[in-house]
mmCIF file of C-alpha atoms and ligand atoms in Angstrom:
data_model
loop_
_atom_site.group_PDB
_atom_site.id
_atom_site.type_symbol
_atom_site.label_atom_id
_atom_site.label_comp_id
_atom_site.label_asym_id
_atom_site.label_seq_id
_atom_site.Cartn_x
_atom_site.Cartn_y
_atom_site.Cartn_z
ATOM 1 C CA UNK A 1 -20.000 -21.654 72.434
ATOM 2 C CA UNK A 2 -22.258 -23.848 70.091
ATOM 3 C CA UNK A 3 -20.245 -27.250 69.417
ATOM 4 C CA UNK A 4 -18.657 -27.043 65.775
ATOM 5 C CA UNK A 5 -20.774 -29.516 63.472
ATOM 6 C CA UNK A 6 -18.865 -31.635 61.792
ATOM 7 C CA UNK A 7 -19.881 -32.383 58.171
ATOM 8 C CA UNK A 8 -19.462 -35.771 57.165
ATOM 9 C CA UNK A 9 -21.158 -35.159 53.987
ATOM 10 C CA UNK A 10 -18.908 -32.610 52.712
ATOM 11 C CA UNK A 11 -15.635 -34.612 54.046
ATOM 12 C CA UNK A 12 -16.935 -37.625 51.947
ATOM 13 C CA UNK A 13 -17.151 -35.604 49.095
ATOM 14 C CA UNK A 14 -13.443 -33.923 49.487
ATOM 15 C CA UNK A 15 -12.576 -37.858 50.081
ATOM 16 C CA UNK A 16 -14.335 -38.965 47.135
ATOM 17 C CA UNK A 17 -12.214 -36.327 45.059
ATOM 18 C CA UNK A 18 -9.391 -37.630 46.410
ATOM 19 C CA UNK A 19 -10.137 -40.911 45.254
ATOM 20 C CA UNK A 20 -10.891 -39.787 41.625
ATOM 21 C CA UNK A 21 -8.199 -37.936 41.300
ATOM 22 C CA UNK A 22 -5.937 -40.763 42.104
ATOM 23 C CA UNK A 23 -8.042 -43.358 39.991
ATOM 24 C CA UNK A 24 -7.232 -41.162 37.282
ATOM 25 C CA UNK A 25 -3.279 -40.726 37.726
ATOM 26 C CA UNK A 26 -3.445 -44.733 37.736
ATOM 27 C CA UNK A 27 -5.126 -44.970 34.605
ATOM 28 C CA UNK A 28 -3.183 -42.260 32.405
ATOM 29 C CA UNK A 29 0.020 -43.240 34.046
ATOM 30 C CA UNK A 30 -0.109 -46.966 34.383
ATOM 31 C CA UNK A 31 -3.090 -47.828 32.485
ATOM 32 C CA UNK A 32 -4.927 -49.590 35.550
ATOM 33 C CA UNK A 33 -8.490 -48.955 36.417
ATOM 34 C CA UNK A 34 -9.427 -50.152 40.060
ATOM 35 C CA UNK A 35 -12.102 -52.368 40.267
ATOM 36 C CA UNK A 36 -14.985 -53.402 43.499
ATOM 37 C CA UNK A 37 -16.566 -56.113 43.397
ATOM 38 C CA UNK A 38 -19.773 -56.435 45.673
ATOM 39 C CA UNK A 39 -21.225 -59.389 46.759
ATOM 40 C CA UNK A 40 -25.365 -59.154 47.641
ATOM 41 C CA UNK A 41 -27.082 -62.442 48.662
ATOM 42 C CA UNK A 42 -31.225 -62.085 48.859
ATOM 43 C CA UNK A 43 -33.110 -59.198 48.629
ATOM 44 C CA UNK A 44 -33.181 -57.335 52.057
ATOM 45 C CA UNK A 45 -33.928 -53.742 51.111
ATOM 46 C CA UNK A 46 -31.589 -52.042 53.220
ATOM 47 C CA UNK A 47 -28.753 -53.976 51.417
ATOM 48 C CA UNK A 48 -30.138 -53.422 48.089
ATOM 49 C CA UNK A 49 -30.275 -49.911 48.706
ATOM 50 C CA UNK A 50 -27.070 -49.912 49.921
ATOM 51 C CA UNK A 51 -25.349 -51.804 46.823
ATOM 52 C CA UNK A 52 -26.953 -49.652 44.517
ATOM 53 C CA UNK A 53 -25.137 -46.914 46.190
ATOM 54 C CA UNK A 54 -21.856 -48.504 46.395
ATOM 55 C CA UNK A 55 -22.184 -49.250 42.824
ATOM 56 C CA UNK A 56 -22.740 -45.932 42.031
ATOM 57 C CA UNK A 57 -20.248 -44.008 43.765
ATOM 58 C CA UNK A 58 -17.710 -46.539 42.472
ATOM 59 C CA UNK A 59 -18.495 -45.799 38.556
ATOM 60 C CA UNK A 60 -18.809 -42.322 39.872
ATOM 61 C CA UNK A 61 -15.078 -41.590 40.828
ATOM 62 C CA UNK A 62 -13.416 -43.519 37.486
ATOM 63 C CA UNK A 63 -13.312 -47.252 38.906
ATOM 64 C CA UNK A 64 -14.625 -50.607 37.471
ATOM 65 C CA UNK A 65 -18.133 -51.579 39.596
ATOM 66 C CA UNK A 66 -19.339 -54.795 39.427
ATOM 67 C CA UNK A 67 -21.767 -56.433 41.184
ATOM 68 C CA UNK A 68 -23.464 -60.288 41.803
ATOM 69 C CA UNK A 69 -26.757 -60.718 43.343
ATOM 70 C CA UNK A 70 -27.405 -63.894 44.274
ATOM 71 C CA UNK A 71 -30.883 -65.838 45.037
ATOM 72 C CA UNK A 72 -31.644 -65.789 48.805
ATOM 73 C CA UNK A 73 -31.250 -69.269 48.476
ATOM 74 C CA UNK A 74 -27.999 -69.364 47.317
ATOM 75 C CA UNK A 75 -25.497 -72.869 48.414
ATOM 76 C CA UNK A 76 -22.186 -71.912 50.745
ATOM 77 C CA UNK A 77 -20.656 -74.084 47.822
ATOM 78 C CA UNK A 78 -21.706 -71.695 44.746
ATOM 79 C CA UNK A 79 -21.054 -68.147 46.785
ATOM 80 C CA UNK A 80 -17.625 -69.007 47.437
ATOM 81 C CA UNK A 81 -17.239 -70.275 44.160
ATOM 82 C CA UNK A 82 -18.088 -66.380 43.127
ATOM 83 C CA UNK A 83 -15.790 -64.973 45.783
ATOM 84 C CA UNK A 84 -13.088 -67.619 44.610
ATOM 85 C CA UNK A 85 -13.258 -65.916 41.048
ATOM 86 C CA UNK A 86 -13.206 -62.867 42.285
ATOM 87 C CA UNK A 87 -9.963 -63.798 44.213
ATOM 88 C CA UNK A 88 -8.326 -64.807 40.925
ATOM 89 C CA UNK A 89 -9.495 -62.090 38.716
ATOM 90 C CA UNK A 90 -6.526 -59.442 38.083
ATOM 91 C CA UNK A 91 -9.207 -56.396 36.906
ATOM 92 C CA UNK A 92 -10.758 -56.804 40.804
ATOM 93 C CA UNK A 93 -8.893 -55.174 43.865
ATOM 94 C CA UNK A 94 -11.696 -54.771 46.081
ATOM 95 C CA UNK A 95 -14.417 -57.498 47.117
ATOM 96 C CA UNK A 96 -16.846 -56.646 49.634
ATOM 97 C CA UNK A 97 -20.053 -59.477 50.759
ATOM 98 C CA UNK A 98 -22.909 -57.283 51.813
ATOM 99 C CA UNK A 99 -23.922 -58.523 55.056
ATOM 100 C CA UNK A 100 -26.508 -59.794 56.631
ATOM 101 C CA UNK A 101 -26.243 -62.778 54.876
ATOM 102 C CA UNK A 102 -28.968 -65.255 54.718
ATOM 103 C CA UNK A 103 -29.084 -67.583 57.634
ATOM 104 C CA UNK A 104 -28.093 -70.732 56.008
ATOM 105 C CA UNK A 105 -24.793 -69.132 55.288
ATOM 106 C CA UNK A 106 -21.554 -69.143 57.621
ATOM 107 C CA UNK A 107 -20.678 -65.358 57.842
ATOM 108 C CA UNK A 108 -16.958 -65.978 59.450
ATOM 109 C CA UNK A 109 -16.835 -68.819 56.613
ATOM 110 C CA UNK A 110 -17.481 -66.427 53.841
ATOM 111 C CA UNK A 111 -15.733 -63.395 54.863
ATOM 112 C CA UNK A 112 -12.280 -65.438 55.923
ATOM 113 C CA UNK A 113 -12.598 -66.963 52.256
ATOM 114 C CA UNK A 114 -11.944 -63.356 50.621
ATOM 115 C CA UNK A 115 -8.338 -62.909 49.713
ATOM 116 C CA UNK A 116 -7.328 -60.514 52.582
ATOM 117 C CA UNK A 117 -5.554 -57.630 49.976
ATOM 118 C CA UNK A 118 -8.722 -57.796 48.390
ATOM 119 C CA UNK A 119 -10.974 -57.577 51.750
ATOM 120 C CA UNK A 120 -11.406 -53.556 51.131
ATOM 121 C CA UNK A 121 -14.485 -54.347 54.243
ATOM 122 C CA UNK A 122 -11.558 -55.022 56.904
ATOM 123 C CA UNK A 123 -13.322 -57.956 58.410
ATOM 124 C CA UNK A 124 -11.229 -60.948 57.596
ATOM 125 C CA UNK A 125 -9.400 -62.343 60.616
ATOM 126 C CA UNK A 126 -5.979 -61.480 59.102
ATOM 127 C CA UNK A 127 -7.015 -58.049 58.074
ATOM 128 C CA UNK A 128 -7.985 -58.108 62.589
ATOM 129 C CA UNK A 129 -5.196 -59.315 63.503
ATOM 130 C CA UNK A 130 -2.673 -57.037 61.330
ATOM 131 C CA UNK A 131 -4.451 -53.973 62.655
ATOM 132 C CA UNK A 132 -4.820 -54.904 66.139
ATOM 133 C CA UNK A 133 -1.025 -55.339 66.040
ATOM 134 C CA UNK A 134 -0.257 -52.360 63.917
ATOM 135 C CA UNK A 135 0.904 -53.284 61.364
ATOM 136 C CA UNK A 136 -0.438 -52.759 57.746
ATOM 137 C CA UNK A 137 -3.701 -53.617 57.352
ATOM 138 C CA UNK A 138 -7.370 -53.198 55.267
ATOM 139 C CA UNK A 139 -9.024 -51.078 57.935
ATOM 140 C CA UNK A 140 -12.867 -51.179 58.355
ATOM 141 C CA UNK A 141 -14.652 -48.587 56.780
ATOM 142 C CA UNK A 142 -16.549 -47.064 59.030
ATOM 143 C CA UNK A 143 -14.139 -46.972 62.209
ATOM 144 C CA UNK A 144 -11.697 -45.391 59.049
ATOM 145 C CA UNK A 145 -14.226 -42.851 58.759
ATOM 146 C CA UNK A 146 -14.582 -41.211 61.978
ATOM 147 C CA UNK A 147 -10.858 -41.856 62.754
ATOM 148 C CA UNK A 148 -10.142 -39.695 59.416
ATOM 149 C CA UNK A 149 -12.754 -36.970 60.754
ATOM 150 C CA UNK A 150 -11.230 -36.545 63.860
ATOM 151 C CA UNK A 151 -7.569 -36.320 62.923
ATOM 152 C CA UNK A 152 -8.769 -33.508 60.776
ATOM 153 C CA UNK A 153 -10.820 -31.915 62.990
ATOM 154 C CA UNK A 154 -8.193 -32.406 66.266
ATOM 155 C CA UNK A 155 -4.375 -32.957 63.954
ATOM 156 C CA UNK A 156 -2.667 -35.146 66.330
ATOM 157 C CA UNK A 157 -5.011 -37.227 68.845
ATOM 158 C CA UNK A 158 -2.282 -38.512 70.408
ATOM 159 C CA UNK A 159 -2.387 -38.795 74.906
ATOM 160 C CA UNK A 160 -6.472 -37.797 74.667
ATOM 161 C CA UNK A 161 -9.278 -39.824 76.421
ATOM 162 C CA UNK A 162 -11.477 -41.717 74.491
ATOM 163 C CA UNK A 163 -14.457 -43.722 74.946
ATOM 164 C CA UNK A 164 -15.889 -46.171 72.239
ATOM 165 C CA UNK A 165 -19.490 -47.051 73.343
ATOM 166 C CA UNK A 166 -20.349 -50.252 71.646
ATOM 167 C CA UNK A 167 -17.654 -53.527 71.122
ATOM 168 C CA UNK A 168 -18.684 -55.073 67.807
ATOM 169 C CA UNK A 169 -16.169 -56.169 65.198
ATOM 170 C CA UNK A 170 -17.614 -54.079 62.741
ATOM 171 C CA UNK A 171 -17.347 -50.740 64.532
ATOM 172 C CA UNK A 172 -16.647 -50.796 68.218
ATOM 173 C CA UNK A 173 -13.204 -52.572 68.339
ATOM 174 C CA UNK A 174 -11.785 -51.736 65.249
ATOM 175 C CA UNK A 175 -12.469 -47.879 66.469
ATOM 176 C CA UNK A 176 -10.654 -48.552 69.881
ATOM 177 C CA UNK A 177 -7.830 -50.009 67.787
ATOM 178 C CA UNK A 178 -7.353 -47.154 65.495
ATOM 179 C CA UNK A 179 -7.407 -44.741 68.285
ATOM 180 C CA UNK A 180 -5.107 -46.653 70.076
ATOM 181 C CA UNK A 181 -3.140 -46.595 67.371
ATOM 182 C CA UNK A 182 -3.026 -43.052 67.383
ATOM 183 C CA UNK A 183 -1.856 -43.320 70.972
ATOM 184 C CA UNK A 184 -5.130 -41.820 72.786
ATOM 185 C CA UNK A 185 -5.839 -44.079 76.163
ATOM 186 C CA UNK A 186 -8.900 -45.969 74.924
ATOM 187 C CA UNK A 187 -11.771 -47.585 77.259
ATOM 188 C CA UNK A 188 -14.507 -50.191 75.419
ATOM 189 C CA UNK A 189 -17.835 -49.149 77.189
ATOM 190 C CA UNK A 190 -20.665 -51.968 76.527
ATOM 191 C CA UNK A 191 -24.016 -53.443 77.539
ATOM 192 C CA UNK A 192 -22.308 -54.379 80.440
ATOM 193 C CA UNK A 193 -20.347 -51.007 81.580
ATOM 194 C CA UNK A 194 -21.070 -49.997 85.103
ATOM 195 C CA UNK A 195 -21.701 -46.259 85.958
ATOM 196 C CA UNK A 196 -21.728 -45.672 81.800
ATOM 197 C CA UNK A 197 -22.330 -41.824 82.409
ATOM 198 C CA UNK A 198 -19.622 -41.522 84.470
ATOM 199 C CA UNK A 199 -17.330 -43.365 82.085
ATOM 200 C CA UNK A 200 -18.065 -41.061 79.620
ATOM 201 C CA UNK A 201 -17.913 -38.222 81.269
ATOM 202 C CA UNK A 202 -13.800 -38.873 81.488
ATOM 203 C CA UNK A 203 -13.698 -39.041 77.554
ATOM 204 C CA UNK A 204 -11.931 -36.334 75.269
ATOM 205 C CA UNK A 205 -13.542 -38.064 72.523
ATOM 206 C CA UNK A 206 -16.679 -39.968 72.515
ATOM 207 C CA UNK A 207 -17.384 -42.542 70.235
ATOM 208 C CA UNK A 208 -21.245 -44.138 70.278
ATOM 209 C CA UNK A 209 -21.906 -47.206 68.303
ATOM 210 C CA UNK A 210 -24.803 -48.729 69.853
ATOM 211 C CA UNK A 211 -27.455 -48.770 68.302
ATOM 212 C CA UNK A 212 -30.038 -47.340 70.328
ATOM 213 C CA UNK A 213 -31.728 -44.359 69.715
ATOM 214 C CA UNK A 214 -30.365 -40.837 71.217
ATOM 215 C CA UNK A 215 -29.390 -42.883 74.635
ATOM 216 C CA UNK A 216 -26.555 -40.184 75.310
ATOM 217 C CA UNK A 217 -27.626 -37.196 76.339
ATOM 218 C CA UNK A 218 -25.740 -34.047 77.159
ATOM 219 C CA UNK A 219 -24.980 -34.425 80.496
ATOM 220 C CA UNK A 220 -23.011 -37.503 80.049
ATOM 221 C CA UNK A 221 -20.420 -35.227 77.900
ATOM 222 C CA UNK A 222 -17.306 -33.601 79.013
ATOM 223 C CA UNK A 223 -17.549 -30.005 78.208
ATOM 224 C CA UNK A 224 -15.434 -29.457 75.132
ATOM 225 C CA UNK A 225 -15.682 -33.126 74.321
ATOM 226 C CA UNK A 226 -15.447 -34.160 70.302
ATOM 227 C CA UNK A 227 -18.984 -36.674 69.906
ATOM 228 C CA UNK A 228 -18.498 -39.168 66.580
ATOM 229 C CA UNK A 229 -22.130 -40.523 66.791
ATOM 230 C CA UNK A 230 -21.865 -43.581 64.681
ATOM 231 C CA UNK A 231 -25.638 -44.891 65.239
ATOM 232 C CA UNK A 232 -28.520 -44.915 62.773
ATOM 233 C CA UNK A 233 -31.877 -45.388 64.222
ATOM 234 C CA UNK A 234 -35.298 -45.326 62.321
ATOM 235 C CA UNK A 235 -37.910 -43.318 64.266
ATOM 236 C CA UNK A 236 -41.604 -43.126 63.200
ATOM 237 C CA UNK A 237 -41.816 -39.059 62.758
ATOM 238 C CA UNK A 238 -45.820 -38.760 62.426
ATOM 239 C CA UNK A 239 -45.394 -35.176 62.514
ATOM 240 C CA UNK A 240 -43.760 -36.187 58.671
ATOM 241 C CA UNK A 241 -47.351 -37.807 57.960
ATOM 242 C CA UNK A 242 -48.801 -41.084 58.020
ATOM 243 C CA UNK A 243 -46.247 -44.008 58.252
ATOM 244 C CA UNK A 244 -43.327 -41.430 57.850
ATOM 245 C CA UNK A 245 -39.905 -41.477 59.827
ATOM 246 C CA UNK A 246 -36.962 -40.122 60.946
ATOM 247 C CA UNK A 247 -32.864 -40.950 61.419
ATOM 248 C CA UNK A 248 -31.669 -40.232 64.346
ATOM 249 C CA UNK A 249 -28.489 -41.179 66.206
ATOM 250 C CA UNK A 250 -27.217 -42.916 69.297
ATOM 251 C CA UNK A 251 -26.599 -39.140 70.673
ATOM 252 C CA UNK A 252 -28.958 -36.668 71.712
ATOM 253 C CA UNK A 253 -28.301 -34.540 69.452
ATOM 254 C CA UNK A 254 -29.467 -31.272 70.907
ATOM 255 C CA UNK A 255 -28.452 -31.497 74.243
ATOM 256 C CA UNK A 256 -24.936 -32.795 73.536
ATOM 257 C CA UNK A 257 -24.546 -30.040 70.955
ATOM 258 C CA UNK A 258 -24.692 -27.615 73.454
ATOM 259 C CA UNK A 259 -21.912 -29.323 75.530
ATOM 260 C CA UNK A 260 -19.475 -30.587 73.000
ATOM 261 C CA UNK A 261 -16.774 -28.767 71.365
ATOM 262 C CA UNK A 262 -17.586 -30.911 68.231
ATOM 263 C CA UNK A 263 -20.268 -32.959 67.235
ATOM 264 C CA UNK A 264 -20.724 -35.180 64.032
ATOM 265 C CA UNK A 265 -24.755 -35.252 63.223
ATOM 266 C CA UNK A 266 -26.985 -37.888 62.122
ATOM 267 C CA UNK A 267 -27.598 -38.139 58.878
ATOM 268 C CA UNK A 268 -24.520 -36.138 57.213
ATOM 269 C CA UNK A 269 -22.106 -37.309 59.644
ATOM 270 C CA UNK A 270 -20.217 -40.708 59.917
ATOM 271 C CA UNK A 271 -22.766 -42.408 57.085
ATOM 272 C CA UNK A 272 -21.141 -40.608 53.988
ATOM 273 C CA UNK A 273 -18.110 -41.738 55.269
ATOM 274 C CA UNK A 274 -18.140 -44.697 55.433
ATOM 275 C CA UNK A 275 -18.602 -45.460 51.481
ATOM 276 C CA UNK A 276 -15.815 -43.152 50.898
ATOM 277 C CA UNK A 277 -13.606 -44.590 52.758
ATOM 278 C CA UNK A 278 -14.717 -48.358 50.898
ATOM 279 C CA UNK A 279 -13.763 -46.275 47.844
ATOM 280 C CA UNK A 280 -10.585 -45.354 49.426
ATOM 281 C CA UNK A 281 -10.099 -49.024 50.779
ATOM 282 C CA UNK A 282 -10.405 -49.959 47.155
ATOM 283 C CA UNK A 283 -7.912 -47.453 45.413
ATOM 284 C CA UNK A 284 -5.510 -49.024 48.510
ATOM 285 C CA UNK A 285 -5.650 -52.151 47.622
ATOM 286 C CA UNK A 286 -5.386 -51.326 44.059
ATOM 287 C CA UNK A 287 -2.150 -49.750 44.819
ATOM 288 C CA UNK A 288 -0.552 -52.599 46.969
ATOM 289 C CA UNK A 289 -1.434 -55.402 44.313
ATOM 290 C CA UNK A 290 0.434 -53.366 41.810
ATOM 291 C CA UNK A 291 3.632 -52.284 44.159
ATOM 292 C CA UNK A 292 2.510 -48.328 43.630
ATOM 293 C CA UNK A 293 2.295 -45.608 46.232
ATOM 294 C CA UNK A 294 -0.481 -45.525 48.318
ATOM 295 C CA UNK A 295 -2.382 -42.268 48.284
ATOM 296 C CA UNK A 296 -1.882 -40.463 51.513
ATOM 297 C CA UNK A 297 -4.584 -39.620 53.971
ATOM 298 C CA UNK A 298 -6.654 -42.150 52.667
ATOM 299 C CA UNK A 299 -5.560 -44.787 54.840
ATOM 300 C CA UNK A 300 -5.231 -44.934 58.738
HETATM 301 P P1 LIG B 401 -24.013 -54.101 67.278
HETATM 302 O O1 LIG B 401 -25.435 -54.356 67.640
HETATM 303 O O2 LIG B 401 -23.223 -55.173 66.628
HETATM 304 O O3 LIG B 401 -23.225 -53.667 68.594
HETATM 305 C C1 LIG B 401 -23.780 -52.785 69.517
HETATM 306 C C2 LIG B 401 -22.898 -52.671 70.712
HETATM 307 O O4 LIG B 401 -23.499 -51.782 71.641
HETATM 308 C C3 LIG B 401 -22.651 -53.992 71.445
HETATM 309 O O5 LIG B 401 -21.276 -54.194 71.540
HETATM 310 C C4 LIG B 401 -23.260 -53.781 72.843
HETATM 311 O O6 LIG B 401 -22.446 -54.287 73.879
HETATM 312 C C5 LIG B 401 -23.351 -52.286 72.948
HETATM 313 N N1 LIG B 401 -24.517 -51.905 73.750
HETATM 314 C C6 LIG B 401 -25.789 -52.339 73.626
HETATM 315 N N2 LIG B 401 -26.571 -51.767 74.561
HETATM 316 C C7 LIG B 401 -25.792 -50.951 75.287
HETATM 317 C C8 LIG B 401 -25.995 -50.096 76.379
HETATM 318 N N3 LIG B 401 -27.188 -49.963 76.929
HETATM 319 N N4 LIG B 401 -24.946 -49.420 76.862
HETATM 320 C C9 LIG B 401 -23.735 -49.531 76.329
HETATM 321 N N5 LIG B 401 -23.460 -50.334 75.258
HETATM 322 C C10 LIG B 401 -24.472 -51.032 74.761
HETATM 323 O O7 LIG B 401 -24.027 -52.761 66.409
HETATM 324 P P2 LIG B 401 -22.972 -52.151 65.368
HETATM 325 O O8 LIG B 401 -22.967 -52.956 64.117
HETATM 326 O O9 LIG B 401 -21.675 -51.854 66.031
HETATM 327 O O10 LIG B 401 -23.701 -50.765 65.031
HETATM 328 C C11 LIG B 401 -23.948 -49.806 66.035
HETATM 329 C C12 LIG B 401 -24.752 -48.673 65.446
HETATM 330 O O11 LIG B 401 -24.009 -48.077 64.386
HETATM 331 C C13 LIG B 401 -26.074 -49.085 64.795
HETATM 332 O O12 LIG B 401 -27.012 -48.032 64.965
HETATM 333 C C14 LIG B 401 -25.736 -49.208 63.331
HETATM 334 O O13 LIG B 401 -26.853 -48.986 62.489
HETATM 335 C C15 LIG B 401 -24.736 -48.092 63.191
HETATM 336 N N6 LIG B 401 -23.793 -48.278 62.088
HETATM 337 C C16 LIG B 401 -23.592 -47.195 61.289
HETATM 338 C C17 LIG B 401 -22.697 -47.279 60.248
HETATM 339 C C18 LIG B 401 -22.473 -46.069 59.387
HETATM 340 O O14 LIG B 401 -22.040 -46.170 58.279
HETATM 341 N N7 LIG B 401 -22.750 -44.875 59.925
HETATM 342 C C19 LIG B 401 -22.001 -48.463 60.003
HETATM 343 C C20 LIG B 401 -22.183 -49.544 60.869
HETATM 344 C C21 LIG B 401 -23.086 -49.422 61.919
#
């Protein structure tokens, strides 16, 4: 049987709906409008194109967006000046510092100098350390992402297999926590992992967040396996036209397809999510500064 797709694009949208619906309830019953602030230093075009769409999904489910772009050049001394006002401003409940950030700049500096209720990224070492002990926490977005696609797709996740491919603090380890969380029996596979294929091969669920392009293929998957295929890779697709490309995964797509019981594809799989769930990170936080109820399912 063909491995059920599973479509990140439409989730983010029933997410996003989610979100709005909530934003509204807090504005007609309490009069509070949530509010993200994003951070951009320099002008890398992925990031721009990223804030734009941040910016826009924000306005477009109800909240407050605002957003400072600062010169490339920018001192240590004058951003956190910015995040320090954004720290003390009541009308913000979300701050997020697009990243990369220039080299001049400290990255662990800047991020650990957002007020943690207001870090709706996850990354600041007390947001880490809450969630790698379980207790409440601002959970990265794109580890919240998958971990919200597969309790929907599986209900409870609880005694399966699973193998995160990639360790990085943005995606790899927060996604072992969260699954650990949800009590599967979690192995970190790196750069390092000997007899990868076979490692994988154990795994219930598979997570890949490497990096490289389609380096799974389908006989590395358990029959029946669920595949979250976090990568995005930029491959020059001639067949397009001149200087055209493609997105493709760290999963071989077709040939894990036709092993998996589930696959998430790339695009339209974790990538929508992962906004959504900043959104959702930021109507959160919005609720715990103001001692409300936190929406459910929005959280992990
Ligand atoms: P990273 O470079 O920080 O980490 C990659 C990890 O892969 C490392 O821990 C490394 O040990 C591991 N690795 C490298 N080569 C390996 C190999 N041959 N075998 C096994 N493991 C290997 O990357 P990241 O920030 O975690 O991102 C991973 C991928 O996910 C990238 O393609 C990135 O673009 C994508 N990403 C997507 C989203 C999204 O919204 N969908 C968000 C973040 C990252």
């Amino acid at each position: 049987m063909p491995a059920k797709i599973i479509d990140g694009k439409a989730f983010a949208a029933t997410v996003r709906g989610q979100v709005a619906d909530h934003v509204s309830r807090l504005k007609d019953d309490h009069g509070i409008t949530p509010g993200l602030a994003v951070v951009l230093v320099g002008e890398d075009p992925a990031s721009q194109v990223y804030v734009r769409s941040k910016g826009k999904q924000t306005v477009e489910v109800g909240m407050k967006s605002v957003e400072h772009k600062l010169d490339a050049s920018t001192s240590e001394a004058d951003l956190l000046k910015v995040i320090d006002d954004l720290n003390n401003d009541p009308e913000i409940h979300g701050i997020l510092v697009q990243l990369p950030l220039p080299k001049h700049l400290d990255e662990d500096l800047v991020i650990n100098s957002i007020a943690p209720e207001k870090d709706v990224d996850g990354f600041h070492i007390s947001n880490v350390g809450l969630l790698g002990t379980g207790q409440k926490s601002m959970v990265p977005c794109t580890p919240l992402g998958c971990l919200m696609m597969l309790r929907d797709h599986h209900g409870s996740l609880s005694g399966m297999d699973a193998v995160v491919i990639g360790r990085s603090n943005i995606v790899g380890k927060p996604m072992a926590q969260l699954l650990l969380g949800d009590s599967c029996t979690v192995t970190i596979a790196h750069s390092r992992t000997k007899d990868l294929p076979d490692v994988v091969r154990r795994a219930d669920i598979v997570v890949a967040a490497v990096g490289r392009p389609e380096m799974v293929p389908g006989d590395w998957i358990k029959p029946g396996a669920t595949v979250i295929d976090v990568g995005i890779n930029r491959l020059d697709a001639p067949e397009k036209g001149e200087g055209k490309t493609r997105l493709v995964g760290d999963v071989d797509y077709d040939s894990c397809a036709a092993v998996a019981g589930a696959i998430t594809p790339v695009p339209g799989g974790v990538g929508p999510m992962t906004i959504a769930c900043l959104l959702a990170n930021t109507v959160t936080a919005c609720c715990r500064a103001n001692g409300l109820p936190e929406p459910d399912g929005l959280t992990a």
